XYZ file of C-alpha atoms in Angstrom:
694
model
C 78.875 47.087 -93.453
C 80.361 50.426 -92.630
C 79.302 52.304 -89.603
C 77.645 55.189 -90.751
C 75.318 52.648 -93.573
C 74.384 50.846 -89.825
C 73.754 53.802 -88.276
C 70.990 54.839 -91.101
C 69.595 50.724 -90.977
C 68.539 51.401 -88.071
C 67.251 55.401 -88.807
C 65.469 53.642 -91.303
C 64.075 50.862 -89.293
C 62.559 53.388 -85.919
C 59.284 53.850 -87.220
C 56.752 56.907 -86.841
C 54.859 55.700 -83.942
C 51.730 55.117 -86.276
C 53.235 53.741 -88.878
C 54.019 51.073 -86.448
C 52.318 47.955 -86.637
C 53.151 46.957 -82.576
C 52.528 50.804 -81.080
C 48.666 50.510 -84.167
C 47.987 47.065 -82.576
C 48.544 48.197 -78.687
C 46.855 51.736 -79.263
C 43.964 50.105 -80.994
C 44.224 47.503 -77.925
C 44.090 49.896 -74.981
C 41.684 52.041 -77.240
C 39.333 48.936 -77.477
C 39.629 48.408 -73.801
C 38.652 51.858 -73.407
C 35.107 51.554 -75.731
C 34.683 48.491 -74.555
C 34.668 49.704 -70.271
C 32.569 52.427 -71.076
C 30.620 50.627 -73.885
C 29.997 48.208 -70.580
C 29.591 50.549 -68.008
C 26.684 51.785 -69.367
C 25.083 49.183 -70.175
C 25.488 47.931 -67.120
C 23.964 50.686 -66.339
C 20.670 50.791 -69.191
C 20.017 46.949 -67.805
C 20.417 48.086 -64.335
C 17.806 50.935 -65.123
C 15.881 49.225 -67.572
C 15.730 45.529 -64.824
C 14.633 48.004 -62.360
C 12.786 50.473 -63.764
C 10.260 46.106 -65.293
C 10.460 44.944 -61.383
C 9.029 48.565 -59.950
C 5.660 48.796 -63.190
C 5.814 45.078 -62.469
C 6.040 45.730 -57.881
C 3.238 48.895 -59.286
C 1.059 46.448 -61.198
C 0.880 43.914 -58.310
C -0.091 46.087 -55.474
C -2.579 47.946 -57.399
C -4.066 44.231 -58.425
C -3.935 43.383 -54.234
C -5.273 46.892 -53.399
C -8.224 46.229 -55.931
C -9.226 42.242 -54.529
C -8.103 43.775 -51.041
C -10.496 46.246 -51.671
C -12.887 44.830 -52.704
C -14.128 41.947 -50.382
C -12.973 43.970 -47.353
C -16.051 46.017 -49.589
C -17.840 43.431 -50.012
C -17.897 42.191 -46.096
C -18.106 46.014 -45.386
C -21.393 46.372 -47.631
C -22.483 42.787 -45.498
C -21.952 43.981 -42.369
C -23.505 47.195 -43.167
C -26.341 45.553 -44.150
C -26.648 43.523 -41.260
C -26.496 46.385 -39.182
C -29.317 48.440 -41.023
C -31.749 45.360 -40.060
C -31.213 44.586 -37.284
C -31.460 48.111 -36.440
C -34.909 47.718 -37.488
C -35.980 44.610 -36.981
C -33.588 43.510 -34.667
C -30.558 40.565 -34.244
C -33.311 37.362 -35.397
C -34.295 38.844 -38.884
C -30.719 40.329 -39.255
C -29.282 37.091 -39.299
C -31.936 35.781 -41.688
C -31.726 38.228 -43.929
C -27.677 37.889 -43.674
C -27.967 34.486 -44.429
C -29.592 34.367 -46.889
C -27.193 37.139 -48.988
C -24.652 34.712 -47.601
C -26.192 32.146 -49.695
C -27.098 33.760 -52.290
C -23.330 35.080 -52.815
C -21.048 31.528 -54.275
C -17.926 31.362 -53.111
C -18.629 34.223 -49.957
C -14.392 34.341 -48.731
C -15.401 35.004 -45.633
C -17.331 33.671 -42.130
C -19.705 36.299 -40.800
C -21.098 36.393 -37.315
C -24.314 38.042 -35.028
C -23.201 39.206 -31.842
C -25.786 40.562 -28.897
C -24.256 43.347 -26.868
C -22.566 40.414 -24.979
C -20.597 39.446 -27.028
C -22.061 35.748 -26.829
C -23.437 34.003 -30.800
C -26.632 35.003 -31.929
C -25.755 33.250 -35.062
C -22.801 32.361 -37.674
C -22.504 31.252 -41.430
C -19.888 29.121 -41.379
C -17.771 26.611 -38.836
C -15.423 28.504 -36.865
C -15.291 29.860 -34.009
C -14.295 33.514 -31.847
C -11.713 33.488 -29.107
C -12.780 34.959 -26.364
C -9.317 37.778 -27.156
C -10.820 38.443 -30.780
C -13.924 39.081 -28.804
C -12.957 41.323 -26.162
C -10.943 43.673 -28.715
C -14.094 43.914 -30.871
C -16.732 44.886 -28.462
C -14.084 47.831 -27.191
C -13.036 49.050 -30.250
C -17.371 49.460 -31.340
C -17.819 51.889 -28.691
C -15.569 54.205 -30.754
C -17.005 53.492 -33.897
C -16.273 56.556 -36.765
C -18.562 54.514 -39.688
C -15.643 52.563 -40.856
C -15.447 48.762 -40.239
C -12.521 48.145 -36.846
C -10.500 45.797 -38.631
C -8.131 43.404 -36.613
C -4.965 41.880 -37.631
C -4.617 38.699 -38.488
C -4.445 36.250 -35.693
C -3.929 31.725 -35.895
C -6.619 30.151 -34.622
C -5.441 26.919 -32.860
C -7.915 24.777 -33.815
C -8.350 25.011 -36.909
C -5.033 26.181 -37.991
C -6.718 29.389 -39.875
C -5.102 33.057 -39.900
C -8.181 35.296 -39.010
C -8.806 39.304 -39.634
C -11.772 40.043 -38.132
C -13.993 42.745 -38.958
C -16.497 44.173 -37.402
C -19.551 47.009 -36.897
C -21.373 47.773 -33.998
C -24.824 47.508 -34.661
C -27.581 50.357 -32.455
C -30.547 51.073 -31.734
C -32.733 53.772 -32.922
C -31.895 55.178 -29.288
C -28.516 54.088 -29.882
C -27.435 51.574 -27.943
C -25.303 48.800 -28.811
C -27.447 46.293 -29.534
C -24.369 44.077 -30.371
C -22.202 43.238 -33.292
C -21.719 42.499 -36.592
C -18.939 40.659 -36.898
C -17.070 38.539 -40.286
C -13.638 36.955 -40.871
C -11.401 36.713 -43.318
C -8.986 33.870 -43.821
C -6.107 35.351 -44.380
C -4.832 32.512 -46.489
C -6.451 33.799 -49.298
C -3.185 35.962 -49.181
C -1.044 33.141 -49.203
C -2.706 32.206 -52.110
C -2.349 35.102 -54.099
C 1.373 35.417 -52.908
C 2.137 32.177 -54.695
C 0.442 33.426 -57.491
C 2.425 36.224 -57.852
C 6.155 34.206 -58.728
C 7.618 37.288 -56.273
C 10.029 34.107 -55.818
C 13.004 34.540 -53.083
C 12.762 37.545 -51.113
C 9.761 38.733 -52.025
C 7.008 39.862 -49.924
C 3.360 41.047 -49.569
C 2.439 43.251 -46.916
C -1.205 44.255 -45.317
C -1.045 47.495 -42.772
C -3.359 49.317 -40.827
C -2.660 53.533 -40.586
C -1.620 53.097 -37.708
C 2.237 50.876 -38.079
C 0.353 47.561 -37.695
C 0.915 44.657 -39.924
C -2.652 42.802 -40.169
C -0.908 40.566 -42.774
C 2.566 39.761 -43.975
C 4.311 37.492 -46.305
C 7.238 36.523 -46.408
C 9.352 33.651 -47.842
C 5.847 32.557 -47.821
C 5.700 32.337 -44.854
C 2.921 34.423 -42.665
C 2.608 36.279 -39.911
C 0.604 39.004 -37.811
C 0.413 42.152 -35.415
C 4.752 42.734 -36.136
C 4.793 46.878 -36.503
C 5.722 48.514 -40.115
C 9.308 49.267 -40.168
C 10.107 53.370 -38.927
C 11.768 54.093 -42.083
C 9.331 52.785 -44.958
C 6.642 53.477 -42.444
C 7.233 57.127 -42.593
C 7.586 57.494 -45.963
C 4.089 55.412 -46.408
C 2.236 57.807 -44.465
C 2.953 61.140 -45.814
C 1.862 59.981 -48.842
C -1.337 62.077 -48.575
C -3.816 62.166 -52.251
C -1.228 59.480 -53.616
C -2.961 56.074 -54.121
C 0.452 54.801 -54.574
C 3.996 55.465 -53.678
C 7.452 53.712 -55.096
C 10.400 52.731 -52.602
C 13.211 51.115 -52.091
C 13.055 48.871 -48.724
C 15.250 47.719 -46.332
C 13.634 46.207 -44.344
C 14.334 45.509 -41.082
C 12.045 42.484 -40.373
C 14.945 40.291 -42.235
C 16.966 43.177 -44.021
C 16.265 41.666 -46.965
C 17.127 44.854 -50.227
C 13.652 45.249 -52.037
C 11.625 47.020 -54.539
C 8.403 47.825 -53.080
C 4.785 49.789 -54.541
C 2.545 50.487 -51.241
C -0.887 51.516 -52.294
C -4.053 52.797 -50.208
C -6.972 51.100 -49.943
C -9.801 53.362 -51.052
C -12.271 54.318 -48.454
C -10.458 51.931 -45.453
C -7.492 53.111 -43.548
C -5.114 50.035 -45.262
C -1.701 49.942 -46.838
C -1.029 46.812 -49.456
C 3.317 46.532 -50.224
C 5.077 44.194 -53.320
C 7.824 44.078 -52.438
C 10.235 41.949 -54.945
C 13.653 41.424 -53.818
C 16.328 44.132 -55.451
C 19.293 40.832 -55.936
C 16.355 39.099 -57.384
C 15.794 41.827 -59.724
C 19.168 43.407 -60.481
C 21.862 41.087 -58.879
C 22.244 39.047 -62.419
C 22.816 41.933 -63.359
C 25.118 43.149 -60.210
C 27.671 39.798 -60.054
C 28.500 40.337 -64.637
C 30.692 44.019 -63.757
C 33.550 42.870 -62.557
C 34.258 39.782 -64.854
C 32.962 41.840 -67.640
C 36.370 44.790 -65.927
C 38.570 42.105 -65.731
C 37.408 41.309 -69.329
C 38.035 44.335 -71.107
C 41.599 44.987 -69.366
C 42.847 41.687 -70.512
C 41.568 43.305 -73.915
C 44.038 45.724 -73.607
C 46.941 44.062 -73.051
C 46.058 40.740 -75.374
C 44.360 41.630 -79.315
C 43.936 37.707 -79.443
C 41.417 38.075 -76.533
C 39.412 40.719 -78.433
C 36.956 37.981 -80.653
C 36.855 35.682 -76.961
C 35.032 38.994 -75.028
C 33.206 39.856 -78.000
C 31.246 36.599 -78.065
C 31.082 36.563 -74.118
C 28.971 40.704 -74.917
C 27.433 39.247 -77.232
C 26.403 35.589 -75.010
C 25.507 37.885 -72.342
C 23.877 40.250 -74.320
C 20.933 36.887 -75.727
C 21.163 35.951 -71.431
C 19.735 39.677 -70.658
C 17.013 39.099 -73.865
C 16.245 35.652 -72.215
C 15.724 36.584 -68.744
C 13.606 39.955 -70.083
C 11.277 37.560 -72.104
C 11.217 35.429 -68.823
C 10.101 38.003 -66.913
C 8.065 39.741 -69.960
C 6.323 36.105 -69.988
C 6.354 35.703 -66.091
C 4.037 40.170 -66.089
C 1.633 37.690 -68.583
C 0.988 35.037 -66.392
C 0.360 38.105 -63.655
C -1.634 39.641 -66.758
C -3.728 36.801 -67.602
C -4.351 35.600 -64.031
C -5.471 38.778 -62.237
C -8.534 38.995 -60.454
C -9.247 42.533 -61.570
C -9.343 43.464 -65.626
C -5.822 44.594 -66.638
C -6.430 46.709 -70.619
C -3.224 47.919 -72.573
C -4.203 50.842 -75.119
C -3.698 53.696 -77.218
C -3.291 57.392 -75.662
C -5.548 59.078 -77.794
C -9.235 60.451 -78.274
C -9.894 57.530 -79.331
C -8.376 54.562 -78.162
C -8.387 51.567 -78.898
C -7.182 48.364 -76.643
C -3.932 46.541 -77.545
C -4.177 43.701 -74.813
C -6.787 42.916 -72.179
C -6.718 39.619 -69.618
C -9.233 37.083 -69.139
C -11.352 39.377 -66.412
C -11.838 42.071 -68.170
C -13.647 40.333 -70.698
C -15.526 38.592 -68.102
C -16.489 41.970 -66.821
C -17.549 44.137 -69.782
C -19.526 40.765 -71.542
C -17.230 41.126 -74.646
C -14.595 38.196 -76.265
C -11.431 39.224 -76.344
C -11.082 39.870 -80.447
C -14.419 42.294 -79.708
C -12.519 44.432 -77.103
C -9.617 45.035 -78.935
C -11.633 45.775 -82.112
C -13.600 48.764 -79.978
C -12.571 51.779 -78.636
C -13.577 52.936 -74.240
C -15.431 56.082 -75.796
C -17.518 53.418 -77.453
C -18.135 51.275 -73.761
C -19.051 54.957 -73.114
C -22.640 56.241 -71.787
C -23.740 58.948 -73.762
C -23.622 60.911 -70.999
C -20.388 60.251 -69.743
C -18.639 60.612 -72.904
C -17.542 63.865 -72.584
C -16.145 63.385 -69.128
C -14.566 60.395 -70.329
C -13.088 62.748 -73.470
C -11.663 65.106 -71.291
C -9.882 62.584 -69.185
C -8.530 61.482 -73.024
C -6.623 65.036 -73.847
C -5.001 65.771 -70.704
C -3.464 62.643 -70.797
C -2.763 63.336 -74.444
C -1.535 66.260 -72.990
C 0.623 64.950 -70.305
C -1.025 67.478 -68.161
C -1.920 64.150 -66.879
C 0.483 60.526 -66.073
C -2.478 58.996 -64.293
C -5.488 58.545 -62.398
C -7.859 57.291 -60.510
C -11.762 57.006 -60.341
C -14.792 55.647 -60.740
C -17.153 55.385 -64.089
C -19.849 53.789 -65.816
C -19.493 51.109 -67.957
C -22.327 49.332 -71.243
C -21.773 45.812 -70.804
C -22.576 44.010 -74.183
C -25.914 42.659 -72.951
C -26.667 46.759 -72.450
C -26.524 46.200 -68.613
C -24.613 49.389 -67.413
C -21.571 48.823 -64.656
C -19.988 50.721 -61.714
C -16.131 50.119 -61.882
C -13.066 51.909 -60.249
C -10.524 52.870 -63.370
C -6.610 52.970 -62.708
C -5.340 54.428 -65.489
C -1.688 55.150 -65.973
C 1.210 56.066 -68.674
C 3.971 53.645 -69.030
C 6.523 53.752 -71.520
C 10.713 54.298 -72.387
C 11.492 57.448 -73.038
C 10.635 57.994 -76.532
C 6.966 59.620 -76.527
C 5.231 57.274 -79.627
C 6.221 54.428 -77.703
C 4.034 54.956 -74.895
C 0.814 53.573 -74.212
C -2.044 53.138 -71.396
C -2.436 50.239 -68.426
C -6.165 49.954 -67.165
C -6.597 48.393 -64.055
C -10.616 47.729 -63.878
C -12.310 46.476 -61.728
C -16.668 45.332 -60.791
C -17.615 47.650 -57.966
C -21.554 47.197 -58.838
C -22.576 45.546 -56.002
C -20.514 48.030 -53.635
C -21.852 51.322 -55.460
C -25.449 49.875 -54.381
C -25.041 48.822 -51.135
C -23.681 52.809 -51.085
C -26.830 53.179 -52.288
C -29.211 51.698 -50.091
C -27.440 53.371 -47.307
C -28.363 56.626 -48.741
C -32.115 55.774 -48.865
C -31.690 54.640 -45.409
C -29.889 57.929 -44.235
C -32.575 59.401 -45.816
C -35.317 57.632 -44.223
C -34.554 58.165 -41.312
C -34.380 62.390 -42.019
C -37.117 62.197 -42.838
C -38.493 60.414 -39.671
C -36.183 63.806 -37.852
C -38.281 66.003 -39.562
C -41.396 64.338 -39.868
C -41.955 63.308 -36.291
C -45.026 64.513 -34.257
C -42.450 65.070 -30.715
C -40.390 67.724 -30.317
C -36.012 65.865 -31.834
C -33.456 69.099 -31.699
C -29.588 67.799 -32.130
C -27.136 69.464 -30.239
C -23.708 69.905 -29.475
C -22.381 67.497 -26.144
C -19.600 70.390 -25.716
C -21.152 73.656 -25.785
C -24.754 72.917 -25.737
C -25.251 74.732 -28.817
C -28.481 73.520 -31.236
C -27.346 71.937 -34.910
C -30.938 71.256 -35.508
C -34.816 70.815 -35.152
C -37.878 69.479 -36.784
C -40.549 71.712 -37.249
C -42.624 69.968 -33.857
C -39.721 72.178 -31.939
C -41.075 75.498 -33.197
C -44.919 74.220 -32.925
C -43.667 73.269 -28.931
C -41.642 76.671 -27.649
C -43.018 79.192 -29.660
C -39.788 80.379 -31.058
C -38.675 80.889 -34.758
C -36.040 78.498 -36.784
C -33.322 81.461 -36.340
C -34.004 81.441 -32.941
C -33.953 78.258 -31.365
C -30.760 77.889 -32.957
C -29.254 80.352 -31.209
C -30.207 79.156 -27.738
C -28.688 76.306 -25.591
C -30.343 74.172 -23.360
C -29.809 75.851 -20.688
C -32.445 78.598 -21.862
C -35.465 76.250 -21.983
C -34.321 74.748 -19.048
C -36.243 76.316 -15.128
C -33.289 77.475 -13.441
C -33.398 75.594 -11.079
C -32.290 71.953 -13.598
C -29.991 73.695 -15.067
C -26.904 71.686 -15.611
C -28.722 68.342 -14.673
C -27.680 67.062 -17.824
C -23.964 68.612 -18.881
C -21.003 67.319 -17.974
C -18.429 70.384 -19.688
C -16.064 67.433 -19.239
C -17.832 64.825 -22.017
C -17.978 61.819 -20.222
C -20.917 61.584 -20.974
C -20.292 61.649 -24.677
C -20.193 57.698 -24.701
C -23.241 57.274 -22.215
C -26.413 54.953 -23.128
C -29.615 56.417 -23.025
C -30.991 58.512 -20.306
C -34.659 59.222 -19.190
C -35.438 63.191 -17.340
C -38.786 64.782 -16.146
C -37.603 67.923 -15.814
C -40.101 70.911 -16.196
C -39.055 73.346 -19.635
C -40.279 76.941 -20.578
C -41.363 78.121 -24.151
C -41.303 81.376 -25.545
C -44.099 83.035 -23.976
C -42.279 81.540 -20.593
C -45.901 79.189 -19.647
C -43.892 76.368 -17.519
C -44.845 73.056 -18.995
C -43.523 69.873 -18.212
C -41.887 67.453 -20.430
C -40.190 63.605 -20.623
C -37.058 63.713 -22.466
C -34.968 60.700 -24.189
C -31.593 61.580 -25.193
C -28.728 59.283 -26.954
C -24.875 60.748 -27.606
C -24.427 60.031 -31.391
C -21.411 61.476 -33.386
C -20.994 63.907 -36.501
C -18.125 63.823 -38.296
C -15.103 64.792 -34.924
C -18.160 66.270 -32.916
C -19.637 64.619 -29.873
C -23.388 65.567 -30.003
C -26.714 64.468 -28.418
C -29.775 63.676 -29.876
C -33.223 64.510 -28.235
C -37.056 63.621 -28.194
C -39.115 66.322 -25.938
C -42.710 64.386 -24.845
C -45.067 66.786 -23.303
C -46.361 66.170 -20.418
C -48.765 68.131 -19.783
C -52.367 66.297 -20.564
C -50.592 62.539 -19.550
C -50.381 64.023 -16.238
C -53.362 66.710 -16.110
C -55.270 62.887 -17.911
C -53.123 60.283 -14.741
C -54.397 62.803 -12.148
C -58.192 62.211 -13.086
C -57.916 58.395 -13.492
C -56.092 58.430 -10.094
C -59.481 60.784 -8.102
C -61.731 58.180 -10.969
C -60.203 54.612 -9.707
C -60.278 56.363 -5.896
C -63.125 57.653 -6.287
C -64.858 53.858 -7.597
C -62.748 52.838 -4.622
C -64.319 54.697 -2.208
C -68.325 53.598 -3.160
C -66.809 49.698 -3.271
C -65.749 49.908 0.051
C -68.549 51.618 1.534
C -71.591 49.360 -0.435
C -69.812 46.124 0.497
C -69.758 45.351 -3.613
C -67.510 44.077 -6.219
C -65.895 45.377 -9.047
C -66.010 42.798 -11.918
C -64.031 43.516 -15.193
C -64.862 41.119 -17.965
C -62.621 41.173 -21.442
C -65.229 39.885 -23.546
C -62.286 39.014 -26.341
C -59.879 36.779 -23.649
C -62.528 35.667 -21.690
C -60.845 36.686 -19.011
C -61.896 37.829 -15.831
C -60.999 40.207 -13.056
C -62.342 40.251 -9.344
C -61.538 43.054 -7.088
C -60.500 41.806 -3.351
C -63.949 41.953 -1.866
C -65.485 38.965 -3.944
C -63.353 36.307 -1.971
C -65.277 38.251 1.021
C -68.754 37.645 -0.020
C -67.162 33.958 -0.983
C -65.952 33.283 2.861
C -62.644 33.990 2.479
C -60.012 36.635 2.801
C -59.584 39.721 1.249
C -57.741 38.894 -2.154
C -58.220 40.094 -5.833
C -59.204 37.096 -8.412
C -58.099 36.270 -12.093
C -60.001 33.765 -14.165
C -62.332 32.725 -16.718
C -65.689 33.342 -17.387
C -66.417 29.480 -18.359
C -65.447 29.137 -14.754
C -66.652 31.839 -12.791
C -70.048 30.577 -14.251
C -69.315 26.655 -12.988
C -70.100 28.221 -9.157
C -73.409 29.570 -10.780
C -76.374 27.645 -9.478
C -77.845 25.351 -12.100
C -81.156 26.670 -12.038
C -79.806 29.661 -12.237
C -77.623 29.390 -15.100
C -80.237 29.498 -18.215
C -81.547 32.693 -16.983
C -77.883 34.346 -16.363
C -77.190 32.734 -19.980
C -79.658 34.892 -21.524
C -79.466 38.076 -19.926
C -75.441 38.130 -21.193
C -76.969 37.018 -24.534
C -78.871 39.940 -24.374
C -75.960 42.451 -23.249
C -74.027 41.544 -26.157
C -75.565 41.825 -28.783
C -78.022 45.211 -27.692
C -75.464 46.931 -24.590
C -78.867 49.873 -24.687
C -79.698 48.810 -21.102
C -77.758 48.425 -17.991
C -77.120 44.207 -16.813
C -79.167 43.598 -13.467
C -80.004 40.096 -12.046
C -79.856 38.198 -8.987
C -78.227 34.832 -9.131
C -77.403 32.396 -6.537
C -73.855 30.986 -6.473
C -72.034 28.318 -4.299
C -69.354 29.817 -1.620
C -66.006 28.649 0.157
C -68.074 26.684 2.418
C -70.352 25.086 -0.105
C -73.993 26.601 0.317
C -75.895 28.806 -1.996
C -75.761 32.715 -1.330
C -78.096 35.087 -3.320
C -76.049 37.745 -6.053
C -77.452 41.043 -7.503
C -74.935 41.554 -10.144
C -75.510 45.510 -12.561
C -73.326 45.479 -15.740
C -72.157 47.674 -18.861
C -70.788 46.859 -21.958
C -68.203 49.835 -21.474
C -65.684 48.949 -24.397
C -66.847 48.597 -28.471
C -65.036 47.128 -31.764
C -65.594 49.694 -34.617
C -68.578 47.364 -35.958
C -70.190 47.431 -32.662
C -69.125 44.200 -30.222
C -68.798 44.190 -26.831
C -65.315 43.442 -25.847
C -65.119 44.285 -22.091
C -67.767 44.469 -19.724
């Protein structure tokens, strides 16, 4: 071939880039590799986000469920302790023990042991076989002096004898004067939390915590082991403690206890200084996806170099997708198991003005009294009493418009049997970016018993308020710090002569005489926790009149302020009467001493007889009082005088119109018969005229 022809042949073989199959294949492999890498990274990110959101939703649902479960149990214990405290204050510890025993017996499956202790911490009664350790009793007795209106809850302790992890709640029992009568205490077995932990199927690295508002871990279950008493991780607790007004908070934590990274949800327990947290291991939630990242990238790089591996890579991606879908199905199955076995009612419903249930669990059916098929045909509006439907519709409007994403409130439902129940309802919108796929998750638990207990407490407080207003003796409430009057009853106005506005502008010192001012006031507040005081003083009426009073006062807490409740008794008339009685007794004693006679006092009802010192002297003995009975005394009478004396006494008992005047013989201490002159009259009679005392 000529050179020119060879060169032309070479020129013909040097094809343009896009016409070269190898180049196109290389470019195709390169572009395909880039596409696969981008798709892999996007898929990994989406799957990680989806797995994280699923884990967050699951942790949030479980923490809400545990919050509601623990809240119900603590509220029930609180209710029982409060009722025991009220009964003990009104009727005494013994009656309270009987009432609480009956109440506990009526509640099958009570998850606690109840105790009543006296003011020294001595056990008076308990509802089950459990022994309190001295350290626990000392802690709760000390806490009773700082009572804030809610039960004092201590961290769980391991009971060496029984092996039980007990969490303790207590309320002080105060009498009407504010004196500590004893302690109502309940022991909740923390192993219940371990059972709840096991039912959650959190897997390796799961965590369940109950934390007090000072950061103390009341109970913690990690890796299946129960512990308590530690301090919550500062970094985590700082995030939780700043959530004022928000019931739940989802965070990714790295606990200092085991440095495990977790997806956690923490929820405040309403009305109690407690936070419950559920943590799912981050590795268990998304770790399996992170493990595939470098493998997918390596496959993508290999696809750039080897086109034949493309099919295999595609196969691997499809297999991985199927595996992910299987894992998601398993996760959904686990969530479904928690959904069905939850101890609170859970329902999924539409977002509409009359939302229908899409799914309901067994507990919700039990709470509302309907079967699952019946509930799925009903709307939440139909379950709401007519007078509450307007408020329910307002919440539905706000959810539908996006003004609300979640809310928690107490509301009423009407059960199938017609009974109205109170529930604690937590509602949240759940779904993806597409608003059409959004739905509502509702968590419902029956709080009818707790509401009834609050109503009982409210009625009790109202009764005490009426007692305060209607007490015939002056009673007032004043500040321990300023000594200013905060409240008073009408008897104060009548006794001191001031109007209500005038009285409220005064201080305690304005009622006292100058020389006694300041005796009952400690500016440093040292008496804030003291026991009941009883003082006798002179007070001044509005017009300047002095009068004697006896004061009873005891400390109390009104909100954050230390106050003192004071009862005043006007002693003027009593002191005058007592002086007259002393004068009368002195004159009688002088008359008896001058006459040489003895005083005879016979209680006809009990037959008891009192004889003054002179009686024993007349019988030939030393001067001393004699306490005997009427039958014993009649044995001293001469046999010949007994019938006549008995007849005279019967006449006096029947008529009492004329004094008794008789003479009879009695045997003295030497055995001789001596003559006695007896004068007697009826000094006290019953409403029907019967003689009670001679």
